[in-house]
């Protein structure tokens, strides 16, 4: 794989292509975006924000970095990398975009996996997240990926320029995905399966629901078709109290739990968890 720089960035204000100049990106109408000291670019104009500090906060990002860094979810990242590798066929240039990439753990794993393969394709990697703390952390992780603060609702890349979008436990916007994907391009959704973290949910909720990923009728109505569904289940082995806390902080569970649920979670010393993840591959037809 030959890693190339993303050449399809677009101005979030008027959609014009962005050119790179020194430490800035500039569109032909004169909108200018600085490359931050850490190497990312903020392409989220104030008019696209729904709150002052959108997305995951610093505390959630740090908890996720500590938890994912422990390797408990490595089988998920590796399977994602295998799925993506199988989707890159032919030898044309491809752009891979992680929509809601968080602190970059999954995209970085995919980057390394494809980098180790012997294929000769030119690939550019873009990690997009609405959270500035998440992108700041991601930019520390891998300097060869283009990291952008921006929204999945209006991804700041040119229409029809992306071959594969991955969305891992992320905020899905098929309107936004549809605009930037090529015809024949893929969306890879990674979502919790019915048994995901069931042991933890049994502690913090009164009732443990066994629901799988949501239906994709709205995506199908837009012209996406489901090509394949794969499931991965494994057990983490014993997780200690500190990592349980990281897991709770990085997911919505802590905020959804009742007060009694939170108190019960605080008493946990260790837990052996089921990870149940569903991978769905959709094609833009
Ligand atoms: C549950 S986290 C998953 C992060 C990462 N994909 C992972 O699995 O480690 C969801 C992420 O979506 C981001 N997010 C929420 N709304 C978003 C939007 N409209 N556009 C882009 N990212 C968004 C959050 O900031 C957060 O980083």
PDB file of C-alpha atoms and ligand atoms in Angstrom:
ATOM      1  CA  UNK A   1       0.000   0.000   0.000  1.00  0.00           C
ATOM      2  CA  UNK A   2       1.212   3.496  -0.811  1.00  0.00           C
ATOM      3  CA  UNK A   3      -0.074   6.062   1.614  1.00  0.00           C
ATOM      4  CA  UNK A   4      -0.975   9.274  -0.127  1.00  0.00           C
ATOM      5  CA  UNK A   5      -2.194  12.595   1.240  1.00  0.00           C
ATOM      6  CA  UNK A   6      -5.940  13.177   1.052  1.00  0.00           C
ATOM      7  CA  UNK A   7      -6.556  15.414  -1.963  1.00  0.00           C
ATOM      8  CA  UNK A   8     -10.333  15.618  -1.648  1.00  0.00           C
ATOM      9  CA  UNK A   9     -10.825  17.985   1.291  1.00  0.00           C
ATOM     10  CA  UNK A  10     -13.614  20.523   0.809  1.00  0.00           C
ATOM     11  CA  UNK A  11     -14.473  23.834   2.384  1.00  0.00           C
ATOM     12  CA  UNK A  12     -17.217  23.254   4.972  1.00  0.00           C
ATOM     13  CA  UNK A  13     -18.733  26.650   4.126  1.00  0.00           C
ATOM     14  CA  UNK A  14     -19.134  26.489   0.339  1.00  0.00           C
ATOM     15  CA  UNK A  15     -17.992  22.963  -0.605  1.00  0.00           C
ATOM     16  CA  UNK A  16     -15.116  24.190  -2.831  1.00  0.00           C
ATOM     17  CA  UNK A  17     -11.963  22.055  -2.934  1.00  0.00           C
ATOM     18  CA  UNK A  18      -9.353  23.047  -0.355  1.00  0.00           C
ATOM     19  CA  UNK A  19      -5.741  23.632  -1.359  1.00  0.00           C
ATOM     20  CA  UNK A  20      -2.864  23.187   1.009  1.00  0.00           C
ATOM     21  CA  UNK A  21      -0.712  26.290   1.594  1.00  0.00           C
ATOM     22  CA  UNK A  22       2.005  26.289   4.223  1.00  0.00           C
ATOM     23  CA  UNK A  23       0.168  25.637   7.486  1.00  0.00           C
ATOM     24  CA  UNK A  24      -3.272  26.393   6.082  1.00  0.00           C
ATOM     25  CA  UNK A  25      -6.015  25.024   3.866  1.00  0.00           C
ATOM     26  CA  UNK A  26      -7.633  27.588   1.597  1.00  0.00           C
ATOM     27  CA  UNK A  27     -10.622  27.538  -0.785  1.00  0.00           C
ATOM     28  CA  UNK A  28     -10.965  29.721  -3.865  1.00  0.00           C
ATOM     29  CA  UNK A  29     -13.445  31.980  -2.096  1.00  0.00           C
ATOM     30  CA  UNK A  30     -10.812  32.794   0.493  1.00  0.00           C
ATOM     31  CA  UNK A  31     -12.004  30.698   3.437  1.00  0.00           C
ATOM     32  CA  UNK A  32      -8.910  29.778   5.422  1.00  0.00           C
ATOM     33  CA  UNK A  33      -8.447  26.928   7.928  1.00  0.00           C
ATOM     34  CA  UNK A  34      -5.314  26.606  10.022  1.00  0.00           C
ATOM     35  CA  UNK A  35      -3.488  23.339  10.504  1.00  0.00           C
ATOM     36  CA  UNK A  36      -3.281  23.019  14.308  1.00  0.00           C
ATOM     37  CA  UNK A  37       0.062  22.523  16.043  1.00  0.00           C
ATOM     38  CA  UNK A  38      -0.865  18.855  16.566  1.00  0.00           C
ATOM     39  CA  UNK A  39      -1.437  18.405  12.809  1.00  0.00           C
ATOM     40  CA  UNK A  40      -5.246  18.220  12.536  1.00  0.00           C
ATOM     41  CA  UNK A  41      -7.534  20.743  10.826  1.00  0.00           C
ATOM     42  CA  UNK A  42     -10.732  22.101  12.293  1.00  0.00           C
ATOM     43  CA  UNK A  43     -13.331  22.085   9.487  1.00  0.00           C
ATOM     44  CA  UNK A  44     -16.336  22.547  11.752  1.00  0.00           C
ATOM     45  CA  UNK A  45     -17.665  26.085  11.289  1.00  0.00           C
ATOM     46  CA  UNK A  46     -19.753  27.504  14.077  1.00  0.00           C
ATOM     47  CA  UNK A  47     -22.915  27.260  11.936  1.00  0.00           C
ATOM     48  CA  UNK A  48     -22.527  23.433  11.868  1.00  0.00           C
ATOM     49  CA  UNK A  49     -22.284  23.191  15.653  1.00  0.00           C
ATOM     50  CA  UNK A  50     -25.301  22.313  17.753  1.00  0.00           C
ATOM     51  CA  UNK A  51     -23.495  22.983  21.033  1.00  0.00           C
ATOM     52  CA  UNK A  52     -20.376  24.834  22.126  1.00  0.00           C
ATOM     53  CA  UNK A  53     -18.294  21.670  22.610  1.00  0.00           C
ATOM     54  CA  UNK A  54     -19.934  18.976  20.453  1.00  0.00           C
ATOM     55  CA  UNK A  55     -19.092  15.276  20.619  1.00  0.00           C
ATOM     56  CA  UNK A  56     -17.208  13.355  23.264  1.00  0.00           C
ATOM     57  CA  UNK A  57     -15.561  15.365  26.021  1.00  0.00           C
ATOM     58  CA  UNK A  58     -11.947  15.064  27.129  1.00  0.00           C
ATOM     59  CA  UNK A  59     -12.817  12.711  29.999  1.00  0.00           C
ATOM     60  CA  UNK A  60     -14.581  10.251  27.662  1.00  0.00           C
ATOM     61  CA  UNK A  61     -11.742  10.425  25.158  1.00  0.00           C
ATOM     62  CA  UNK A  62      -9.106   9.718  27.825  1.00  0.00           C
ATOM     63  CA  UNK A  63     -11.134   6.799  29.213  1.00  0.00           C
ATOM     64  CA  UNK A  64     -11.506   5.345  25.699  1.00  0.00           C
ATOM     65  CA  UNK A  65      -7.782   5.732  25.008  1.00  0.00           C
ATOM     66  CA  UNK A  66      -6.944   3.889  28.238  1.00  0.00           C
ATOM     67  CA  UNK A  67      -9.479   1.111  27.618  1.00  0.00           C
ATOM     68  CA  UNK A  68      -8.694   0.508  23.933  1.00  0.00           C
ATOM     69  CA  UNK A  69      -4.991   0.736  24.685  1.00  0.00           C
ATOM     70  CA  UNK A  70      -5.378  -2.323  26.909  1.00  0.00           C
ATOM     71  CA  UNK A  71      -6.134  -4.403  23.799  1.00  0.00           C
ATOM     72  CA  UNK A  72      -9.488  -5.811  24.954  1.00  0.00           C
ATOM     73  CA  UNK A  73     -11.118  -4.791  21.671  1.00  0.00           C
ATOM     74  CA  UNK A  74      -8.175  -5.722  19.441  1.00  0.00           C
ATOM     75  CA  UNK A  75     -10.137  -8.618  17.839  1.00  0.00           C
ATOM     76  CA  UNK A  76     -12.771  -6.064  16.724  1.00  0.00           C
ATOM     77  CA  UNK A  77     -10.151  -3.777  15.182  1.00  0.00           C
ATOM     78  CA  UNK A  78      -8.400  -6.695  13.479  1.00  0.00           C
ATOM     79  CA  UNK A  79     -11.598  -8.068  12.007  1.00  0.00           C
ATOM     80  CA  UNK A  80     -12.503  -4.611  10.727  1.00  0.00           C
ATOM     81  CA  UNK A  81      -9.088  -4.362   9.064  1.00  0.00           C
ATOM     82  CA  UNK A  82      -9.605  -7.761   7.388  1.00  0.00           C
ATOM     83  CA  UNK A  83     -13.048  -6.743   6.119  1.00  0.00           C
ATOM     84  CA  UNK A  84     -11.727  -3.479   4.706  1.00  0.00           C
ATOM     85  CA  UNK A  85      -8.752  -5.158   3.102  1.00  0.00           C
ATOM     86  CA  UNK A  86     -11.115  -7.541   1.292  1.00  0.00           C
ATOM     87  CA  UNK A  87     -13.106  -4.553   0.000  1.00  0.00           C
ATOM     88  CA  UNK A  88     -10.104  -2.874  -1.598  1.00  0.00           C
ATOM     89  CA  UNK A  89      -9.945  -4.522  -4.968  1.00  0.00           C
ATOM     90  CA  UNK A  90      -8.305  -3.433  -8.206  1.00  0.00           C
ATOM     91  CA  UNK A  91      -5.475  -0.974  -8.207  1.00  0.00           C
ATOM     92  CA  UNK A  92      -7.219   2.379  -8.308  1.00  0.00           C
ATOM     93  CA  UNK A  93      -6.566   5.133  -5.804  1.00  0.00           C
ATOM     94  CA  UNK A  94      -8.898   4.899  -2.794  1.00  0.00           C
ATOM     95  CA  UNK A  95      -9.875   7.201   0.021  1.00  0.00           C
ATOM     96  CA  UNK A  96     -10.902   5.629   3.317  1.00  0.00           C
ATOM     97  CA  UNK A  97     -12.825   7.799   5.767  1.00  0.00           C
ATOM     98  CA  UNK A  98     -13.594   6.918   9.393  1.00  0.00           C
ATOM     99  CA  UNK A  99     -16.766   8.828  10.260  1.00  0.00           C
ATOM    100  CA  UNK A 100     -16.808   9.468  14.019  1.00  0.00           C
ATOM    101  CA  UNK A 101     -13.290   8.101  14.456  1.00  0.00           C
ATOM    102  CA  UNK A 102     -12.945   9.069  18.126  1.00  0.00           C
ATOM    103  CA  UNK A 103      -9.337   8.962  19.198  1.00  0.00           C
ATOM    104  CA  UNK A 104      -8.328   7.006  16.120  1.00  0.00           C
ATOM    105  CA  UNK A 105      -7.766   3.502  17.490  1.00  0.00           C
ATOM    106  CA  UNK A 106      -9.650   1.664  14.737  1.00  0.00           C
ATOM    107  CA  UNK A 107      -8.446   3.730  11.775  1.00  0.00           C
ATOM    108  CA  UNK A 108      -4.869   3.458  12.991  1.00  0.00           C
ATOM    109  CA  UNK A 109      -5.231  -0.353  13.206  1.00  0.00           C
ATOM    110  CA  UNK A 110      -6.631  -0.473   9.659  1.00  0.00           C
ATOM    111  CA  UNK A 111      -3.787   1.794   8.478  1.00  0.00           C
ATOM    112  CA  UNK A 112      -1.143  -0.524   9.959  1.00  0.00           C
ATOM    113  CA  UNK A 113      -2.830  -3.673   8.646  1.00  0.00           C
ATOM    114  CA  UNK A 114      -3.043  -2.339   5.076  1.00  0.00           C
ATOM    115  CA  UNK A 115       0.460  -0.910   5.361  1.00  0.00           C
ATOM    116  CA  UNK A 116       1.790  -4.393   6.099  1.00  0.00           C
ATOM    117  CA  UNK A 117       0.055  -5.892   3.079  1.00  0.00           C
ATOM    118  CA  UNK A 118       1.982  -6.183  -0.174  1.00  0.00           C
ATOM    119  CA  UNK A 119      -0.592  -4.600  -2.439  1.00  0.00           C
ATOM    120  CA  UNK A 120       0.431  -1.572  -4.452  1.00  0.00           C
ATOM    121  CA  UNK A 121      -2.681   0.623  -4.174  1.00  0.00           C
ATOM    122  CA  UNK A 122      -2.527   4.321  -3.391  1.00  0.00           C
ATOM    123  CA  UNK A 123      -4.712   4.950  -0.330  1.00  0.00           C
ATOM    124  CA  UNK A 124      -5.494   8.102   1.617  1.00  0.00           C
ATOM    125  CA  UNK A 125      -6.879   7.960   5.147  1.00  0.00           C
ATOM    126  CA  UNK A 126      -9.180  10.532   6.732  1.00  0.00           C
ATOM    127  CA  UNK A 127     -10.380  10.431  10.344  1.00  0.00           C
ATOM    128  CA  UNK A 128     -13.356  12.699  11.010  1.00  0.00           C
ATOM    129  CA  UNK A 129     -14.921  13.469  14.380  1.00  0.00           C
ATOM    130  CA  UNK A 130     -16.944  16.329  15.773  1.00  0.00           C
ATOM    131  CA  UNK A 131     -15.009  16.230  19.054  1.00  0.00           C
ATOM    132  CA  UNK A 132     -11.893  18.379  19.210  1.00  0.00           C
ATOM    133  CA  UNK A 133     -10.431  16.459  22.185  1.00  0.00           C
ATOM    134  CA  UNK A 134     -10.890  13.170  20.250  1.00  0.00           C
ATOM    135  CA  UNK A 135      -9.154  14.507  17.125  1.00  0.00           C
ATOM    136  CA  UNK A 136      -6.358  16.067  19.187  1.00  0.00           C
ATOM    137  CA  UNK A 137      -5.662  12.619  20.663  1.00  0.00           C
ATOM    138  CA  UNK A 138      -5.952  10.931  17.250  1.00  0.00           C
ATOM    139  CA  UNK A 139      -3.412  13.345  15.746  1.00  0.00           C
ATOM    140  CA  UNK A 140      -0.933  12.247  18.406  1.00  0.00           C
ATOM    141  CA  UNK A 141      -1.434   8.604  17.439  1.00  0.00           C
ATOM    142  CA  UNK A 142      -0.654   8.708  13.716  1.00  0.00           C
ATOM    143  CA  UNK A 143       0.900  11.584  11.784  1.00  0.00           C
ATOM    144  CA  UNK A 144       0.237  10.098   8.323  1.00  0.00           C
ATOM    145  CA  UNK A 145      -3.541  10.132   8.609  1.00  0.00           C
ATOM    146  CA  UNK A 146      -5.493  13.323   7.827  1.00  0.00           C
ATOM    147  CA  UNK A 147      -7.436  14.125  11.004  1.00  0.00           C
ATOM    148  CA  UNK A 148     -10.358  16.536  10.748  1.00  0.00           C
ATOM    149  CA  UNK A 149     -12.752  18.061  13.237  1.00  0.00           C
ATOM    150  CA  UNK A 150     -16.052  18.063  11.357  1.00  0.00           C
ATOM    151  CA  UNK A 151     -19.478  16.529  11.231  1.00  0.00           C
ATOM    152  CA  UNK A 152     -20.752  13.318   9.633  1.00  0.00           C
ATOM    153  CA  UNK A 153     -23.841  15.308   8.636  1.00  0.00           C
ATOM    154  CA  UNK A 154     -21.760  17.360   6.190  1.00  0.00           C
ATOM    155  CA  UNK A 155     -18.376  15.661   5.838  1.00  0.00           C
ATOM    156  CA  UNK A 156     -15.875  18.224   4.494  1.00  0.00           C
ATOM    157  CA  UNK A 157     -14.737  16.237   1.457  1.00  0.00           C
ATOM    158  CA  UNK A 158     -15.704  16.558  -2.201  1.00  0.00           C
ATOM    159  CA  UNK A 159     -18.794  14.694  -3.486  1.00  0.00           C
ATOM    160  CA  UNK A 160     -18.259  11.147  -4.762  1.00  0.00           C
ATOM    161  CA  UNK A 161     -14.620  11.027  -3.658  1.00  0.00           C
ATOM    162  CA  UNK A 162     -14.609   8.329  -0.956  1.00  0.00           C
ATOM    163  CA  UNK A 163     -14.321   4.576  -1.611  1.00  0.00           C
ATOM    164  CA  UNK A 164     -14.990   3.271   1.915  1.00  0.00           C
ATOM    165  CA  UNK A 165     -16.591   4.885   4.947  1.00  0.00           C
ATOM    166  CA  UNK A 166     -16.259   3.119   8.265  1.00  0.00           C
ATOM    167  CA  UNK A 167     -18.502   4.041  11.147  1.00  0.00           C
ATOM    168  CA  UNK A 168     -17.564   2.248  14.366  1.00  0.00           C
ATOM    169  CA  UNK A 169     -20.036   2.612  17.244  1.00  0.00           C
ATOM    170  CA  UNK A 170     -20.462   6.041  15.685  1.00  0.00           C
ATOM    171  CA  UNK A 171     -23.040   8.584  14.681  1.00  0.00           C
ATOM    172  CA  UNK A 172     -24.502   7.457  11.342  1.00  0.00           C
ATOM    173  CA  UNK A 173     -25.637  10.047   8.807  1.00  0.00           C
ATOM    174  CA  UNK A 174     -26.554   8.378   5.542  1.00  0.00           C
ATOM    175  CA  UNK A 175     -27.350  11.779   4.004  1.00  0.00           C
ATOM    176  CA  UNK A 176     -23.774  12.832   4.610  1.00  0.00           C
ATOM    177  CA  UNK A 177     -22.309   9.440   3.632  1.00  0.00           C
ATOM    178  CA  UNK A 178     -24.310   9.319   0.401  1.00  0.00           C
ATOM    179  CA  UNK A 179     -22.924  12.669  -0.770  1.00  0.00           C
ATOM    180  CA  UNK A 180     -19.263  11.810  -0.396  1.00  0.00           C
ATOM    181  CA  UNK A 181     -19.261   8.139  -1.468  1.00  0.00           C
ATOM    182  CA  UNK A 182     -18.502   7.014  -4.982  1.00  0.00           C
ATOM    183  CA  UNK A 183     -21.070   4.867  -6.758  1.00  0.00           C
ATOM    184  CA  UNK A 184     -20.130   1.321  -5.772  1.00  0.00           C
ATOM    185  CA  UNK A 185     -18.493   2.690  -2.608  1.00  0.00           C
ATOM    186  CA  UNK A 186     -19.002   0.905   0.709  1.00  0.00           C
ATOM    187  CA  UNK A 187     -20.130   1.865   4.194  1.00  0.00           C
ATOM    188  CA  UNK A 188     -18.925  -0.490   6.906  1.00  0.00           C
ATOM    189  CA  UNK A 189     -20.980  -0.234  10.066  1.00  0.00           C
ATOM    190  CA  UNK A 190     -19.647  -1.705  13.300  1.00  0.00           C
ATOM    191  CA  UNK A 191     -22.361  -1.899  15.942  1.00  0.00           C
ATOM    192  CA  UNK A 192     -23.188  -3.659  19.203  1.00  0.00           C
ATOM    193  CA  UNK A 193     -24.851  -7.069  18.830  1.00  0.00           C
ATOM    194  CA  UNK A 194     -27.602  -8.345  21.182  1.00  0.00           C
ATOM    195  CA  UNK A 195     -25.202  -9.763  23.799  1.00  0.00           C
ATOM    196  CA  UNK A 196     -22.687  -6.919  23.798  1.00  0.00           C
ATOM    197  CA  UNK A 197     -21.456  -6.236  27.351  1.00  0.00           C
ATOM    198  CA  UNK A 198     -24.465  -8.103  28.722  1.00  0.00           C
ATOM    199  CA  UNK A 199     -22.746  -8.773  32.076  1.00  0.00           C
ATOM    200  CA  UNK A 200     -22.166  -5.059  32.631  1.00  0.00           C
ATOM    201  CA  UNK A 201     -25.661  -4.132  31.481  1.00  0.00           C
ATOM    202  CA  UNK A 202     -27.098  -6.703  33.927  1.00  0.00           C
ATOM    203  CA  UNK A 203     -25.432  -4.782  36.761  1.00  0.00           C
ATOM    204  CA  UNK A 204     -26.479  -1.266  35.793  1.00  0.00           C
ATOM    205  CA  UNK A 205     -29.965  -1.700  34.296  1.00  0.00           C
ATOM    206  CA  UNK A 206     -33.112  -3.285  35.739  1.00  0.00           C
ATOM    207  CA  UNK A 207     -33.799  -4.999  32.454  1.00  0.00           C
ATOM    208  CA  UNK A 208     -31.233  -6.194  29.898  1.00  0.00           C
ATOM    209  CA  UNK A 209     -32.508  -5.727  26.365  1.00  0.00           C
ATOM    210  CA  UNK A 210     -31.332  -8.070  23.635  1.00  0.00           C
ATOM    211  CA  UNK A 211     -31.649  -5.814  20.649  1.00  0.00           C
ATOM    212  CA  UNK A 212     -29.271  -5.926  17.703  1.00  0.00           C
ATOM    213  CA  UNK A 213     -28.319  -3.108  15.362  1.00  0.00           C
ATOM    214  CA  UNK A 214     -31.107  -0.836  14.059  1.00  0.00           C
ATOM    215  CA  UNK A 215     -32.700  -1.446  10.683  1.00  0.00           C
ATOM    216  CA  UNK A 216     -31.274   0.373   7.702  1.00  0.00           C
ATOM    217  CA  UNK A 217     -34.511   1.104   5.878  1.00  0.00           C
ATOM    218  CA  UNK A 218     -33.657   4.793   5.495  1.00  0.00           C
ATOM    219  CA  UNK A 219     -30.280   3.926   3.955  1.00  0.00           C
ATOM    220  CA  UNK A 220     -31.932   1.408   1.623  1.00  0.00           C
ATOM    221  CA  UNK A 221     -34.446   4.050   0.561  1.00  0.00           C
ATOM    222  CA  UNK A 222     -31.474   6.213  -0.468  1.00  0.00           C
ATOM    223  CA  UNK A 223     -30.067   3.465  -2.683  1.00  0.00           C
ATOM    224  CA  UNK A 224     -27.771   1.583  -0.307  1.00  0.00           C
ATOM    225  CA  UNK A 225     -27.945  -2.189  -0.356  1.00  0.00           C
ATOM    226  CA  UNK A 226     -26.760  -4.586   2.313  1.00  0.00           C
ATOM    227  CA  UNK A 227     -24.004  -6.820   0.897  1.00  0.00           C
ATOM    228  CA  UNK A 228     -22.961  -8.789   3.948  1.00  0.00           C
ATOM    229  CA  UNK A 229     -23.389  -9.118   7.716  1.00  0.00           C
ATOM    230  CA  UNK A 230     -20.791 -10.713   9.964  1.00  0.00           C
ATOM    231  CA  UNK A 231     -20.751 -11.160  13.706  1.00  0.00           C
ATOM    232  CA  UNK A 232     -17.884 -11.451  16.149  1.00  0.00           C
ATOM    233  CA  UNK A 233     -18.320 -12.710  19.718  1.00  0.00           C
ATOM    234  CA  UNK A 234     -15.626 -13.249  22.281  1.00  0.00           C
ATOM    235  CA  UNK A 235     -14.965 -12.947  25.953  1.00  0.00           C
ATOM    236  CA  UNK A 236     -12.544 -10.340  27.292  1.00  0.00           C
ATOM    237  CA  UNK A 237     -11.340 -12.430  30.225  1.00  0.00           C
ATOM    238  CA  UNK A 238     -11.270 -10.746  33.623  1.00  0.00           C
ATOM    239  CA  UNK A 239     -11.305  -6.948  33.504  1.00  0.00           C
ATOM    240  CA  UNK A 240     -10.314  -5.017  36.624  1.00  0.00           C
ATOM    241  CA  UNK A 241     -12.131  -2.216  38.383  1.00  0.00           C
ATOM    242  CA  UNK A 242     -10.176   0.570  36.712  1.00  0.00           C
ATOM    243  CA  UNK A 243     -10.879  -0.704  33.202  1.00  0.00           C
ATOM    244  CA  UNK A 244     -14.561  -1.276  34.040  1.00  0.00           C
ATOM    245  CA  UNK A 245     -14.702   2.372  34.996  1.00  0.00           C
ATOM    246  CA  UNK A 246     -12.999   3.414  31.738  1.00  0.00           C
ATOM    247  CA  UNK A 247     -15.497   1.335  29.787  1.00  0.00           C
ATOM    248  CA  UNK A 248     -18.408   2.950  31.604  1.00  0.00           C
ATOM    249  CA  UNK A 249     -17.109   6.460  31.010  1.00  0.00           C
ATOM    250  CA  UNK A 250     -16.460   5.887  27.291  1.00  0.00           C
ATOM    251  CA  UNK A 251     -19.953   4.518  26.525  1.00  0.00           C
ATOM    252  CA  UNK A 252     -23.419   6.018  26.999  1.00  0.00           C
ATOM    253  CA  UNK A 253     -24.218   3.340  29.615  1.00  0.00           C
ATOM    254  CA  UNK A 254     -23.113   5.388  32.609  1.00  0.00           C
ATOM    255  CA  UNK A 255     -25.386   8.287  31.618  1.00  0.00           C
ATOM    256  CA  UNK A 256     -28.353   6.009  30.934  1.00  0.00           C
ATOM    257  CA  UNK A 257     -27.987   3.977  34.147  1.00  0.00           C
ATOM    258  CA  UNK A 258     -30.172   4.573  37.173  1.00  0.00           C
ATOM    259  CA  UNK A 259     -28.577   5.887  40.364  1.00  0.00           C
ATOM    260  CA  UNK A 260     -28.798   2.379  41.852  1.00  0.00           C
ATOM    261  CA  UNK A 261     -27.151   0.996  38.711  1.00  0.00           C
ATOM    262  CA  UNK A 262     -24.279   3.429  39.027  1.00  0.00           C
ATOM    263  CA  UNK A 263     -23.842   2.554  42.696  1.00  0.00           C
ATOM    264  CA  UNK A 264     -23.771  -1.173  41.815  1.00  0.00           C
ATOM    265  CA  UNK A 265     -21.181  -0.541  39.097  1.00  0.00           C
ATOM    266  CA  UNK A 266     -19.018   1.369  41.559  1.00  0.00           C
ATOM    267  CA  UNK A 267     -18.901  -1.757  43.765  1.00  0.00           C
ATOM    268  CA  UNK A 268     -17.626  -4.011  40.956  1.00  0.00           C
ATOM    269  CA  UNK A 269     -14.105  -5.329  41.494  1.00  0.00           C
ATOM    270  CA  UNK A 270     -13.823  -7.326  38.282  1.00  0.00           C
ATOM    271  CA  UNK A 271     -15.931  -8.654  35.413  1.00  0.00           C
ATOM    272  CA  UNK A 272     -15.574 -11.063  32.516  1.00  0.00           C
ATOM    273  CA  UNK A 273     -17.374  -9.493  29.579  1.00  0.00           C
ATOM    274  CA  UNK A 274     -18.959 -10.710  26.373  1.00  0.00           C
ATOM    275  CA  UNK A 275     -18.101  -8.609  23.355  1.00  0.00           C
ATOM    276  CA  UNK A 276     -20.691  -9.072  20.618  1.00  0.00           C
ATOM    277  CA  UNK A 277     -20.186  -6.935  17.532  1.00  0.00           C
ATOM    278  CA  UNK A 278     -21.998  -6.882  14.204  1.00  0.00           C
ATOM    279  CA  UNK A 279     -20.279  -5.749  10.998  1.00  0.00           C
ATOM    280  CA  UNK A 280     -22.540  -4.703   8.141  1.00  0.00           C
ATOM    281  CA  UNK A 281     -21.253  -3.872   4.665  1.00  0.00           C
ATOM    282  CA  UNK A 282     -23.472  -1.612   2.586  1.00  0.00           C
ATOM    283  CA  UNK A 283     -22.914  -0.608  -1.011  1.00  0.00           C
ATOM    284  CA  UNK A 284     -23.980   2.622  -2.656  1.00  0.00           C
ATOM    285  CA  UNK A 285     -25.648   1.442  -5.849  1.00  0.00           C
TER     286      UNK A 285
HETATM  287  C1  LIG B   1     -19.057   5.995  20.778  1.00  0.00           C
HETATM  288  S1  LIG B   1     -17.850   7.078  20.108  1.00  0.00           S
HETATM  289  C2  LIG B   1     -16.991   6.008  18.994  1.00  0.00           C
HETATM  290  C3  LIG B   1     -15.617   6.490  18.655  1.00  0.00           C
HETATM  291  C4  LIG B   1     -14.788   5.517  17.795  1.00  0.00           C
HETATM  292  N1  LIG B   1     -15.415   5.215  16.533  1.00  0.00           N
HETATM  293  C5  LIG B   1     -14.534   4.255  18.574  1.00  0.00           C
HETATM  294  O1  LIG B   1     -15.307   3.299  18.423  1.00  0.00           O
HETATM  295  O2  LIG B   1     -13.576   4.228  19.357  1.00  0.00           O
HETATM  296  C6  LIG B   1     -18.802   8.098  19.029  1.00  0.00           C
HETATM  297  C7  LIG B   1     -17.980   9.210  18.388  1.00  0.00           C
HETATM  298  O3  LIG B   1     -18.828   9.928  17.475  1.00  0.00           O
HETATM  299  C8  LIG B   1     -18.504  11.302  17.579  1.00  0.00           C
HETATM  300  N2  LIG B   1     -19.639  12.075  17.019  1.00  0.00           N
HETATM  301  C9  LIG B   1     -20.827  12.336  17.583  1.00  0.00           C
HETATM  302  N3  LIG B   1     -21.598  13.065  16.734  1.00  0.00           N
HETATM  303  C10 LIG B   1     -20.862  13.222  15.593  1.00  0.00           C
HETATM  304  C11 LIG B   1     -21.106  13.881  14.337  1.00  0.00           C
HETATM  305  N4  LIG B   1     -22.255  14.524  14.090  1.00  0.00           N
HETATM  306  N5  LIG B   1     -20.137  13.839  13.416  1.00  0.00           N
HETATM  307  C12 LIG B   1     -18.960  13.222  13.647  1.00  0.00           C
HETATM  308  N6  LIG B   1     -18.671  12.602  14.812  1.00  0.00           N
HETATM  309  C13 LIG B   1     -19.624  12.588  15.768  1.00  0.00           C
HETATM  310  C14 LIG B   1     -18.200  11.514  19.043  1.00  0.00           C
HETATM  311  O4  LIG B   1     -17.443  12.683  19.289  1.00  0.00           O
HETATM  312  C15 LIG B   1     -17.432  10.220  19.377  1.00  0.00           C
HETATM  313  O5  LIG B   1     -16.057  10.375  19.189  1.00  0.00           O
END
